[in-house]
């Protein structure tokens, strides 16, 4: 059975492109448009990895990472942020401290994200 | 009629019993309290113990004689009237006694009751009048001192003009403000010459004229130069002082030194302007951060899917070239966004000890090859102490300043001088070019984000705002001097570490 990845981002084009790319690589992909929907989807179970945006309206990305880590210790987490080059970097650093397994700044090439995904899922 | 001196306390200093009896007899009708002593010493003792209204003084006493007696009694009783009784005649001697402090002089040969009483009455009245005059003189002096002190503290001088005589007098503080020795009663024209700068004399004169007509003229502010050359800013108000007849018979002018006040107001305005400027930059920074974030999100599908398709393109050259172009463009956009984010960053960036001299040398080695061949780069780098900074950000500062200098030189030939030197507890980095330079208007806005003098597409207008943001983050300052046509110099100072 394919490994399952949950993509959480408030922007539809980003959810779509990640879904497209990850499916092509053989993963099962679910998406959520905000943190609450993401946590619901995780509660239903079956996800191996979460790729989540850190800066979404109404959602504190860092708290979400803490929640996921506490409730679903087996699920791997990749944090991503559009402010990655500077102010976002500290967000990503904090995400790593709170238990994210990897962090990546937007925009990124497919290969960069895939390398992180494989590492997190123990495929590399 | 009861003589005025009926209730007076009178001391008789007389050692001759016969004379004493004579005096006592002349005063017997009315004097209730007459005491007698025979020596100056005894008189002094009594006078110091209690006040007497008058002293009748013989000048031939066992312990003193002549004018000296007057002096000693005056010392013992400053407020008592002294009437000298003596057989010595002569106006010169009488005058001597008066000078020594006596109020009157009676020859023993002319002692009559009426003369005597009148002499005592007048002497006492004279002492009282003297005392009242002295009091009002003291009061006047005190009031003058008060006014002078108040004017000094308020840095305000004044003058008073009599429109009838056109004579004018200035206060001590006005003398101090104008550097004049004295301004007591001078003709108005002369006063204007001494105190008022020539260019405002007509206005001052019409203000005084208006005050004289009973109007309240507008206040005047002007610059004046003290006689010692110091420039001051003063504020003049005139006011007419109404006489009983109605129209003013005095014009009072008040000149207030407002130099410090105006300087403080100017400083205040400057600080407010700086604050507004900082707030504007701050707001732009926040805006820029938001834009950068959204742009990065927008670029994500392009980069992610573009790279994915490129990976899958295999040997299809057309497809590869097209996708490479898309990705390169996205990469350029990402670089611009990084600049915007660098500007919007608050704090951040890891700090470590940095030697600016080494950093500048390293940076120049990297960027000099990329500069136009017509631009010469001259390093003047001296060893300096370490500052606490972020290597990458400081590299960005040098890069942006040098790039900016090269662009100011353009296609012409030119030189960029990059210097690093110690400046006490600070390290100075300067970048100087002999390029186009800029006018004051441009220099004022040069650190604002998105402000650019370059044509569209040639620059983002972010380079120098990034520099100023990084410098401020490092606790440093940046200043520029520029002359259109001659070039520009940026001076950046950082505090040394520790």
XYZ file of N, CA and C in Angstrom, chain B residues 310-488:
537
model
N 10.766 19.335 -15.802
C 12.131 19.354 -16.347
C 12.817 18.019 -16.070
N 12.611 17.518 -14.825
C 13.208 16.230 -14.482
C 12.703 15.128 -15.409
N 11.444 15.270 -15.855
C 10.837 14.219 -16.674
C 10.995 14.471 -18.172
N 11.663 15.584 -18.549
C 11.716 15.981 -19.956
C 12.642 15.105 -20.786
N 13.534 14.409 -20.120
C 14.438 13.514 -20.849
C 15.304 14.297 -21.823
N 15.357 13.821 -23.059
C 16.255 14.416 -24.052
C 15.543 15.458 -24.916
N 14.286 15.740 -24.652
C 13.514 16.689 -25.460
C 14.056 18.101 -25.254
N 14.882 18.568 -26.202
C 15.625 19.816 -26.008
C 14.726 21.039 -25.905
N 13.722 21.103 -26.774
C 12.806 22.239 -26.766
C 12.135 22.373 -25.392
N 11.635 21.204 -24.938
C 10.959 21.201 -23.643
C 11.940 21.603 -22.533
N 13.147 21.044 -22.590
C 14.155 21.346 -21.559
C 14.462 22.843 -21.534
N 14.720 23.413 -22.735
C 15.057 24.844 -22.789
C 13.930 25.707 -22.253
N 12.694 25.386 -22.658
C 11.549 26.176 -22.196
C 11.406 26.117 -20.687
N 11.473 24.902 -20.143
C 11.297 24.756 -18.697
C 12.460 25.384 -17.930
N 13.676 25.303 -18.504
C 14.834 25.926 -17.857
C 14.644 27.439 -17.771
N 14.105 28.004 -18.885
C 13.857 29.446 -18.895
C 12.841 29.832 -17.817
N 11.785 29.025 -17.729
C 10.764 29.285 -16.689
C 11.394 29.252 -15.309
N 12.213 28.230 -15.073
C 12.804 28.072 -13.736
C 13.826 29.164 -13.436
N 14.602 29.564 -14.454
C 15.578 30.634 -14.244
C 14.880 31.945 -13.890
N 13.768 32.205 -14.619
C 13.019 33.429 -14.315
C 12.479 33.388 -12.897
N 11.950 32.245 -12.508
C 11.426 32.099 -11.152
C 12.553 32.292 -10.141
N 13.737 31.792 -10.491
C 14.895 31.923 -9.603
C 15.254 33.400 -9.403
N 15.207 34.173 -10.532
C 15.486 35.612 -10.431
C 14.464 36.290 -9.528
N 13.219 35.906 -9.709
C 12.162 36.479 -8.870
C 12.420 36.147 -7.394
N 12.881 34.916 -7.167
C 13.154 34.527 -5.785
C 14.280 35.398 -5.194
N 15.273 35.724 -6.026
C 16.366 36.592 -5.571
C 15.850 37.969 -5.151
N 14.933 38.505 -5.960
C 14.360 39.815 -5.624
C 13.584 39.753 -4.317
N 12.851 38.664 -4.170
C 12.055 38.514 -2.949
C 12.965 38.430 -1.730
N 14.113 37.746 -1.910
C 15.068 37.650 -0.808
C 15.515 39.044 -0.380
N 15.680 39.942 -1.377
C 16.069 41.326 -1.062
C 14.959 42.008 -0.273
N 13.722 41.818 -0.724
C 12.605 42.437 -0.015
C 12.545 41.931 1.421
N 12.750 40.628 1.573
C 12.685 40.061 2.916
C 13.835 40.556 3.776
N 14.998 40.717 3.160
C 16.138 41.224 3.918
C 15.796 42.601 4.466
N 15.063 43.384 3.665
C 14.665 44.708 4.130
C 13.646 44.619 5.263
N 12.703 43.721 5.121
C 11.623 43.688 6.110
C 12.030 42.970 7.392
N 13.187 42.350 7.359
C 13.625 41.600 8.536
C 13.811 42.529 9.733
N 13.340 42.083 10.855
C 13.570 42.820 12.099
C 14.536 41.990 12.933
N 15.698 42.562 13.197
C 16.697 41.810 13.958
C 17.127 40.610 13.145
N 17.271 39.501 13.803
C 17.546 38.272 13.082
C 18.971 38.191 12.592
N 19.319 37.040 12.088
C 20.669 36.841 11.580
C 21.623 36.591 12.733
N 22.345 35.493 12.650
C 23.240 35.149 13.751
C 24.443 36.082 13.782
N 24.848 36.460 14.971
C 25.975 37.399 15.106
C 27.236 36.660 15.508
N 28.335 37.143 14.976
C 29.622 36.611 15.383
C 30.644 37.741 15.259
N 31.836 37.574 15.849
C 32.842 38.625 15.693
C 33.281 38.710 14.227
N 33.248 39.911 13.668
C 33.614 40.084 12.259
C 34.680 41.167 12.154
N 35.745 40.842 11.400
C 36.750 41.869 11.095
C 36.362 42.503 9.768
N 35.903 43.760 9.806
C 35.410 44.399 8.590
C 36.494 44.533 7.520
N 37.770 44.724 7.957
C 38.839 44.863 6.964
C 38.967 43.583 6.139
N 38.903 42.433 6.839
C 39.003 41.162 6.122
C 37.778 40.932 5.248
N 36.605 41.254 5.826
C 35.366 41.034 5.075
C 35.353 41.860 3.793
N 35.830 43.121 3.895
C 35.837 43.981 2.711
C 36.801 43.428 1.661
N 37.992 42.960 2.110
C 38.950 42.396 1.151
C 38.348 41.180 0.432
N 37.733 40.296 1.233
C 37.140 39.084 0.646
C 36.044 39.466 -0.353
N 35.211 40.418 0.067
C 34.089 40.808 -0.787
C 34.596 41.397 -2.095
N 35.611 42.272 -1.984
C 36.124 42.920 -3.193
C 36.716 41.892 -4.156
N 37.393 40.892 -3.589
C 37.970 39.859 -4.450
C 36.874 39.203 -5.288
N 35.709 39.041 -4.659
C 34.624 38.361 -5.365
C 33.919 39.267 -6.367
N 33.755 40.542 -5.999
C 32.886 41.355 -6.861
C 33.649 42.195 -7.888
N 34.929 42.454 -7.658
C 35.662 43.289 -8.609
C 35.611 42.746 -10.040
N 35.777 41.417 -10.240
C 35.741 40.917 -11.609
C 34.426 41.230 -12.329
N 33.351 41.398 -11.569
C 32.056 41.639 -12.196
C 31.813 43.104 -12.544
N 32.691 44.003 -12.086
C 32.469 45.428 -12.342
C 32.899 45.779 -13.763
N 32.296 46.827 -14.366
C 32.699 47.248 -15.707
C 34.195 47.568 -15.732
N 34.817 47.344 -16.892
C 36.268 47.484 -16.986
C 36.698 48.942 -16.793
N 35.771 49.902 -17.012
C 36.103 51.323 -16.866
C 36.098 51.767 -15.402
N 35.621 50.920 -14.515
C 35.535 51.302 -13.104
C 36.736 50.731 -12.347
N 37.478 51.620 -11.712
C 38.636 51.173 -10.954
C 38.265 51.105 -9.470
N 38.693 50.065 -8.815
C 38.352 49.849 -7.416
C 39.606 50.041 -6.562
N 39.593 51.028 -5.669
C 40.773 51.288 -4.840
C 40.462 51.001 -3.377
N 41.000 49.910 -2.839
C 40.770 49.654 -1.412
C 41.741 50.451 -0.536
N 41.224 51.051 0.522
C 42.089 51.691 1.538
C 41.705 51.062 2.869
N 42.207 49.867 3.074
C 41.730 49.074 4.198
C 42.799 48.969 5.271
N 42.473 49.426 6.474
C 43.409 49.312 7.596
C 42.879 48.276 8.573
N 43.794 47.647 9.334
C 43.329 46.664 10.321
C 42.458 47.351 11.375
N 41.332 46.741 11.697
C 40.420 47.326 12.687
C 39.992 46.279 13.693
N 39.373 46.738 14.788
C 38.882 45.812 15.812
C 37.626 45.107 15.305
N 37.289 44.012 15.983
C 36.127 43.225 15.568
C 34.820 43.951 15.907
N 33.840 43.774 15.052
C 32.492 44.188 15.423
C 31.650 42.918 15.541
N 30.485 43.070 16.180
C 29.592 41.921 16.279
C 28.594 42.015 15.129
N 28.619 41.044 14.236
C 27.752 41.182 13.081
C 27.454 39.879 12.388
N 26.584 39.992 11.400
C 26.235 38.838 10.587
C 27.004 38.936 9.270
N 27.877 37.946 9.069
C 28.777 37.938 7.927
C 28.029 38.161 6.606
N 26.946 37.418 6.419
C 26.201 37.478 5.166
C 25.579 38.850 4.945
N 25.024 39.406 6.024
C 24.383 40.707 5.901
C 25.411 41.796 5.631
N 26.565 41.695 6.293
C 27.595 42.709 6.087
C 28.152 42.611 4.668
N 28.265 41.401 4.175
C 28.670 41.189 2.789
C 27.680 41.910 1.862
N 26.407 41.757 2.192
C 25.353 42.412 1.413
C 25.520 43.933 1.424
N 25.897 44.485 2.581
C 26.099 45.934 2.700
C 27.185 46.397 1.736
N 28.345 45.706 1.786
C 29.468 46.097 0.928
C 29.076 45.925 -0.543
N 28.467 44.791 -0.836
C 28.063 44.494 -2.217
C 27.124 45.580 -2.754
N 26.097 45.895 -1.969
C 25.120 46.876 -2.440
C 25.728 48.264 -2.605
N 26.590 48.652 -1.652
C 27.202 49.985 -1.748
C 28.123 50.077 -2.963
N 28.894 49.018 -3.198
C 29.819 49.044 -4.339
C 29.041 48.985 -5.657
N 28.013 48.145 -5.699
C 27.181 48.069 -6.896
C 26.564 49.423 -7.199
N 26.052 50.046 -6.144
C 25.446 51.358 -6.282
C 26.448 52.386 -6.823
N 27.675 52.321 -6.285
C 28.717 53.257 -6.727
C 29.042 53.020 -8.203
N 29.127 51.742 -8.581
C 29.448 51.411 -9.972
C 28.346 51.920 -10.900
N 27.102 51.805 -10.448
C 25.990 52.282 -11.275
C 25.981 53.796 -11.381
N 26.455 54.467 -10.308
C 26.530 55.933 -10.349
C 27.582 56.390 -11.358
N 28.620 55.559 -11.541
C 29.659 55.894 -12.523
C 29.168 55.573 -13.935
N 28.389 54.490 -14.016
C 27.800 54.128 -15.303
C 28.836 53.682 -16.322
N 28.686 54.202 -17.552
C 29.573 53.750 -18.622
C 30.851 54.588 -18.683
N 30.889 55.668 -17.895
C 32.094 56.499 -17.943
C 33.240 55.825 -17.196
N 34.399 56.492 -17.193
C 35.490 55.999 -16.371
C 35.329 56.565 -14.977
N 35.700 55.788 -13.999
C 35.544 56.290 -12.648
C 36.268 55.428 -11.634
N 36.308 55.928 -10.416
C 37.004 55.216 -9.350
C 36.073 55.028 -8.162
N 36.125 53.855 -7.599
C 35.420 53.612 -6.342
C 36.475 53.382 -5.272
N 36.421 54.156 -4.221
C 37.352 53.960 -3.111
C 36.590 53.328 -1.960
N 37.110 52.197 -1.503
C 36.460 51.520 -0.369
C 37.432 51.542 0.794
N 37.018 52.154 1.898
C 37.925 52.286 3.029
C 37.366 51.655 4.289
N 38.275 51.150 5.113
C 37.910 50.674 6.441
C 38.939 51.244 7.397
N 38.488 51.891 8.471
C 39.448 52.391 9.450
C 38.807 52.492 10.831
N 39.684 52.632 11.838
C 39.202 52.756 13.218
C 38.800 54.189 13.489
N 37.737 54.332 14.299
C 37.263 55.665 14.656
C 36.912 55.596 16.140
N 37.953 55.512 16.976
C 37.706 55.351 18.407
C 37.058 54.007 18.672
N 35.898 54.039 19.325
C 35.211 52.797 19.652
C 34.295 52.357 18.518
N 34.532 52.916 17.326
C 33.714 52.533 16.189
C 34.601 52.163 15.016
N 34.001 51.451 14.085
C 34.723 51.104 12.865
C 34.006 51.796 11.709
N 34.806 52.497 10.909
C 34.225 53.226 9.780
C 34.448 52.445 8.494
N 33.360 52.301 7.745
C 33.447 51.731 6.397
C 32.932 52.817 5.460
N 33.728 53.178 4.453
C 33.194 54.162 3.521
C 33.372 53.706 2.090
N 32.434 54.113 1.269
C 32.492 53.793 -0.155
C 32.261 55.099 -0.907
N 33.258 55.485 -1.687
C 33.209 56.783 -2.348
C 33.356 56.591 -3.851
N 32.510 57.287 -4.608
C 32.657 57.208 -6.060
C 32.734 58.610 -6.626
N 33.262 58.722 -7.857
C 33.251 60.027 -8.514
C 32.275 60.007 -9.690
N 31.133 59.379 -9.403
C 30.100 59.244 -10.422
C 29.149 60.424 -10.455
N 27.896 60.148 -10.807
C 26.927 61.201 -11.121
C 26.554 62.065 -9.914
N 26.647 61.509 -8.701
C 26.210 62.263 -7.537
C 24.709 62.440 -7.539
N 24.205 63.155 -6.538
C 22.749 63.358 -6.497
C 22.436 64.671 -5.797
N 21.236 65.190 -6.056
C 20.851 66.433 -5.388
C 20.276 66.112 -4.011
N 19.972 67.181 -3.290
C 19.549 67.012 -1.904
C 18.238 66.244 -1.804
N 17.332 66.533 -2.727
C 16.033 65.861 -2.741
C 16.196 64.342 -2.829
N 17.054 63.927 -3.759
C 17.281 62.502 -3.950
C 17.974 61.913 -2.728
N 18.992 62.644 -2.220
C 19.757 62.132 -1.073
C 18.835 61.871 0.113
N 17.815 62.734 0.254
C 16.898 62.610 1.386
C 16.129 61.295 1.344
N 15.807 60.838 0.138
C 14.925 59.671 0.027
C 15.659 58.387 -0.325
N 16.981 58.492 -0.425
C 17.749 57.408 -1.026
C 17.615 56.083 -0.257
N 17.345 56.156 1.066
C 17.257 54.919 1.851
C 15.832 54.354 1.894
N 14.915 55.045 1.254
C 13.539 54.530 1.253
C 13.414 53.331 0.330
N 12.705 52.304 0.776
C 12.526 51.146 -0.096
C 11.750 51.542 -1.357
N 12.090 50.964 -2.449
C 11.437 51.146 -3.751
C 11.701 52.526 -4.344
N 12.552 53.330 -3.653
C 12.918 54.606 -4.241
C 14.107 54.364 -5.165
N 13.982 54.736 -6.421
C 15.078 54.507 -7.350
C 15.145 55.633 -8.367
N 16.368 55.925 -8.795
C 16.553 56.918 -9.847
C 16.782 56.221 -11.172
N 16.836 54.883 -11.094
C 17.139 54.138 -12.312
C 15.862 53.916 -13.122
N 16.059 53.677 -14.415
C 14.920 53.399 -15.280
C 14.272 52.091 -14.848
N 12.983 51.945 -15.185
C 12.275 50.726 -14.823
C 13.047 49.522 -15.341
N 13.199 48.516 -14.503
C 13.886 47.308 -14.930
C 15.377 47.330 -14.622
N 15.932 48.504 -14.296
C 17.364 48.560 -14.015
C 17.681 48.406 -12.539
N 16.702 48.645 -11.710
C 16.966 48.489 -10.284
C 15.660 48.427 -9.533
N 15.681 47.740 -8.408
C 14.450 47.581 -7.643
C 14.217 48.750 -6.706
N 15.257 49.520 -6.431
C 15.110 50.558 -5.417
C 15.163 49.979 -4.024
N 15.670 48.766 -3.923
C 15.729 48.150 -2.592
C 17.139 48.115 -2.012
N 18.152 48.171 -2.870
C 19.533 47.961 -2.432
C 19.930 48.787 -1.218
N 19.736 50.100 -1.289
C 20.194 50.958 -0.196
C 19.274 50.876 1.017
N 17.999 50.574 0.798
C 17.125 50.404 1.961
C 17.517 49.137 2.721
N 17.963 48.132 1.969
C 18.472 46.923 2.622
C 19.713 47.278 3.435
N 20.607 48.055 2.820
C 21.825 48.465 3.517
C 21.472 49.190 4.814
N 20.571 50.167 4.723
C 20.286 50.954 5.924
C 19.605 50.095 6.982
N 18.767 49.143 6.542
C 18.140 48.223 7.494
C 19.179 47.372 8.223
N 20.123 46.840 7.467
C 21.151 45.986 8.080
C 22.032 46.808 9.022
N 22.414 48.009 8.573
C 23.279 48.849 9.407
C 22.573 49.182 10.724
N 21.289 49.546 10.622
C 20.535 49.872 11.841
C 20.454 48.646 12.757
N 20.233 47.476 12.170
C 20.192 46.241 12.946
C 21.484 45.996 13.701
N 22.587 46.440 13.131
C 23.891 46.223 13.759
C 24.252 47.357 14.717
N 23.294 48.224 15.008
C 23.560 49.346 15.909
C 24.453 50.390 15.289
N 24.518 50.402 13.971
C 25.405 51.341 13.285
C 24.653 52.529 12.727
N 25.408 53.424 12.098
C 24.788 54.584 11.463
C 25.297 54.672 10.029
N 24.483 55.271 9.182
C 24.919 55.475 7.806
C 24.617 56.908 7.419
N 25.567 57.543 6.751
C 25.369 58.915 6.314
C 25.932 59.049 4.916
N 25.432 60.018 4.172
C 25.988 60.183 2.840
C 26.217 61.647 2.554
N 27.283 61.894 1.793
C 27.519 63.234 1.279
C 27.599 63.104 -0.224
N 26.945 64.027 -0.919
C 26.902 63.895 -2.365
C 26.819 65.263 -3.011
N 27.475 65.371 -4.166
C 27.386 66.582 -4.969
C 27.039 66.163 -6.384
N 25.984 66.732 -6.954
C 25.649 66.373 -8.325
C 26.854 66.615 -9.234
N 27.197 65.622 -10.013
C 28.304 65.758 -10.958
C 29.665 65.418 -10.365
N 29.775 65.361 -9.040
C 31.092 65.126 -8.431
C 31.219 63.759 -7.777
N 30.097 63.207 -7.345
C 30.167 61.885 -6.750
C 29.494 61.822 -5.395
N 29.574 60.643 -4.813
C 28.868 60.361 -3.577
C 29.781 59.588 -2.646
